Amino acid sequence: MSSSIGLLASTLATFVQIYLVLMIVRVLLSWFPNINWFDPPFSILSQLTDPYLNLFRSIIPPLGGIDFSPMIAFFVLQIAAQLLTGLLGNLQTAI
């Protein structure tokens, strides 16, 4: 049973790391105003990342034209990744 929990924690930690990379790409691409977010590669990226970012955008409005919500979103995902990695490490030492 603990191996299945370890597999789940490992899978979730990998998912969070991949999602962090997608969010970094999304934020970097937002610096280019000529990108059409309705084109297929960009629309997929937007559909994957915007719901999570919108959670933080609703809490923290842009200040002075700068959107600080991605920084908070990255911080929360980093904490989740560290918690999952710690859980994975604890489960592996318990086995």
PDB file of C-alpha atoms in Angstrom:
ATOM      1  CA  MET A   1       0.000   0.000   0.000  1.00  0.00           C
ATOM      2  CA  SER A   2       2.785   2.459   0.830  1.00  0.00           C
ATOM      3  CA  SER A   3       4.346   1.829  -2.606  1.00  0.00           C
ATOM      4  CA  SER A   4       1.127   2.967  -4.253  1.00  0.00           C
ATOM      5  CA  ILE A   5       1.131   6.107  -2.072  1.00  0.00           C
ATOM      6  CA  GLY A   6       4.770   6.653  -2.991  1.00  0.00           C
ATOM      7  CA  LEU A   7       3.920   6.285  -6.671  1.00  0.00           C
ATOM      8  CA  LEU A   8       1.058   8.759  -6.288  1.00  0.00           C
ATOM      9  CA  ALA A   9       3.283  11.278  -4.474  1.00  0.00           C
ATOM     10  CA  SER A  10       5.994  10.872  -7.117  1.00  0.00           C
ATOM     11  CA  THR A  11       3.504  11.350  -9.936  1.00  0.00           C
ATOM     12  CA  LEU A  12       2.029  14.436  -8.307  1.00  0.00           C
ATOM     13  CA  ALA A  13       5.489  15.911  -7.685  1.00  0.00           C
ATOM     14  CA  THR A  14       6.401  15.346 -11.345  1.00  0.00           C
ATOM     15  CA  PHE A  15       3.131  16.926 -12.449  1.00  0.00           C
ATOM     16  CA  VAL A  16       3.794  19.993 -10.304  1.00  0.00           C
ATOM     17  CA  GLN A  17       7.297  20.362 -11.760  1.00  0.00           C
ATOM     18  CA  ILE A  18       5.968  20.124 -15.333  1.00  0.00           C
ATOM     19  CA  TYR A  19       3.214  22.603 -14.501  1.00  0.00           C
ATOM     20  CA  LEU A  20       5.811  25.015 -13.112  1.00  0.00           C
ATOM     21  CA  VAL A  21       7.689  24.879 -16.413  1.00  0.00           C
ATOM     22  CA  LEU A  22       4.455  25.524 -18.325  1.00  0.00           C
ATOM     23  CA  MET A  23       3.720  28.512 -16.120  1.00  0.00           C
ATOM     24  CA  ILE A  24       7.211  29.928 -16.627  1.00  0.00           C
ATOM     25  CA  VAL A  25       6.783  29.625 -20.392  1.00  0.00           C
ATOM     26  CA  ARG A  26       3.350  31.276 -20.139  1.00  0.00           C
ATOM     27  CA  VAL A  27       4.668  34.210 -18.124  1.00  0.00           C
ATOM     28  CA  LEU A  28       7.680  34.697 -20.407  1.00  0.00           C
ATOM     29  CA  LEU A  29       5.473  34.637 -23.505  1.00  0.00           C
ATOM     30  CA  SER A  30       3.194  37.254 -21.964  1.00  0.00           C
ATOM     31  CA  TRP A  31       6.044  39.743 -22.388  1.00  0.00           C
ATOM     32  CA  PHE A  32       5.559  39.569 -26.165  1.00  0.00           C
ATOM     33  CA  PRO A  33       2.459  41.597 -27.067  1.00  0.00           C
ATOM     34  CA  ASN A  34       2.295  40.311 -30.662  1.00  0.00           C
ATOM     35  CA  ILE A  35       1.477  36.716 -29.613  1.00  0.00           C
ATOM     36  CA  ASN A  36      -1.999  35.632 -30.646  1.00  0.00           C
ATOM     37  CA  TRP A  37      -3.311  33.601 -27.690  1.00  0.00           C
ATOM     38  CA  PHE A  38      -5.986  32.082 -29.937  1.00  0.00           C
ATOM     39  CA  ASP A  39      -3.446  30.190 -32.086  1.00  0.00           C
ATOM     40  CA  PRO A  40      -3.244  26.467 -31.221  1.00  0.00           C
ATOM     41  CA  PRO A  41       0.072  26.167 -29.358  1.00  0.00           C
ATOM     42  CA  PHE A  42      -0.551  29.319 -27.344  1.00  0.00           C
ATOM     43  CA  SER A  43      -4.242  28.678 -26.734  1.00  0.00           C
ATOM     44  CA  ILE A  44      -3.458  25.258 -25.247  1.00  0.00           C
ATOM     45  CA  LEU A  45      -0.857  26.780 -22.950  1.00  0.00           C
ATOM     46  CA  SER A  46      -3.294  29.511 -21.957  1.00  0.00           C
ATOM     47  CA  GLN A  47      -6.085  26.996 -21.268  1.00  0.00           C
ATOM     48  CA  LEU A  48      -3.760  24.957 -19.046  1.00  0.00           C
ATOM     49  CA  THR A  49      -2.287  27.778 -16.987  1.00  0.00           C
ATOM     50  CA  ASP A  50      -4.825  30.611 -16.892  1.00  0.00           C
ATOM     51  CA  PRO A  51      -7.379  28.946 -14.566  1.00  0.00           C
ATOM     52  CA  TYR A  52      -4.702  28.544 -11.884  1.00  0.00           C
ATOM     53  CA  LEU A  53      -3.295  32.031 -12.450  1.00  0.00           C
ATOM     54  CA  ASN A  54      -6.797  33.546 -12.402  1.00  0.00           C
ATOM     55  CA  LEU A  55      -7.246  32.272  -8.838  1.00  0.00           C
ATOM     56  CA  PHE A  56      -4.418  34.545  -7.766  1.00  0.00           C
ATOM     57  CA  ARG A  57      -5.369  37.378 -10.120  1.00  0.00           C
ATOM     58  CA  SER A  58      -8.748  37.581  -8.388  1.00  0.00           C
ATOM     59  CA  ILE A  59      -7.012  37.944  -5.017  1.00  0.00           C
ATOM     60  CA  ILE A  60      -4.150  40.261  -6.023  1.00  0.00           C
ATOM     61  CA  PRO A  61      -5.041  42.923  -8.590  1.00  0.00           C
ATOM     62  CA  PRO A  62      -2.263  44.392 -10.762  1.00  0.00           C
ATOM     63  CA  LEU A  63      -0.422  47.179  -8.970  1.00  0.00           C
ATOM     64  CA  GLY A  64       0.904  49.974 -11.151  1.00  0.00           C
ATOM     65  CA  GLY A  65       0.343  47.906 -14.288  1.00  0.00           C
ATOM     66  CA  ILE A  66       2.436  44.999 -12.948  1.00  0.00           C
ATOM     67  CA  ASP A  67       0.765  41.639 -12.300  1.00  0.00           C
ATOM     68  CA  PHE A  68       2.287  40.084  -9.173  1.00  0.00           C
ATOM     69  CA  SER A  69      -0.097  37.118  -9.104  1.00  0.00           C
ATOM     70  CA  PRO A  70       2.248  34.758 -11.054  1.00  0.00           C
ATOM     71  CA  MET A  71       4.905  35.191  -8.354  1.00  0.00           C
ATOM     72  CA  ILE A  72       2.440  34.123  -5.669  1.00  0.00           C
ATOM     73  CA  ALA A  73       1.243  31.246  -7.876  1.00  0.00           C
ATOM     74  CA  PHE A  74       4.857  30.069  -8.348  1.00  0.00           C
ATOM     75  CA  PHE A  75       5.448  30.318  -4.610  1.00  0.00           C
ATOM     76  CA  VAL A  76       2.391  28.186  -3.815  1.00  0.00           C
ATOM     77  CA  LEU A  77       3.369  25.565  -6.413  1.00  0.00           C
ATOM     78  CA  GLN A  78       6.938  25.450  -5.093  1.00  0.00           C
ATOM     79  CA  ILE A  79       5.610  24.804  -1.579  1.00  0.00           C
ATOM     80  CA  ALA A  80       3.363  22.040  -2.943  1.00  0.00           C
ATOM     81  CA  ALA A  81       6.314  20.479  -4.783  1.00  0.00           C
ATOM     82  CA  GLN A  82       8.472  20.579  -1.646  1.00  0.00           C
ATOM     83  CA  LEU A  83       5.713  19.045   0.459  1.00  0.00           C
ATOM     84  CA  LEU A  84       5.206  16.256  -2.066  1.00  0.00           C
ATOM     85  CA  THR A  85       8.954  15.644  -2.298  1.00  0.00           C
ATOM     86  CA  GLY A  86       9.178  15.527   1.492  1.00  0.00           C
ATOM     87  CA  LEU A  87       6.248  13.131   1.634  1.00  0.00           C
ATOM     88  CA  LEU A  88       7.899  10.968  -0.997  1.00  0.00           C
ATOM     89  CA  GLY A  89      11.185  10.972   0.929  1.00  0.00           C
ATOM     90  CA  ASN A  90       9.437  10.035   4.176  1.00  0.00           C
ATOM     91  CA  LEU A  91       7.581   7.205   2.499  1.00  0.00           C
ATOM     92  CA  GLN A  92      10.730   5.801   0.924  1.00  0.00           C
ATOM     93  CA  THR A  93      12.601   5.793   4.235  1.00  0.00           C
ATOM     94  CA  ALA A  94       9.616   4.123   5.934  1.00  0.00           C
ATOM     95  CA  ILE A  95       9.631   1.219   3.451  1.00  0.00           C
TER      96      ILE A  95
END
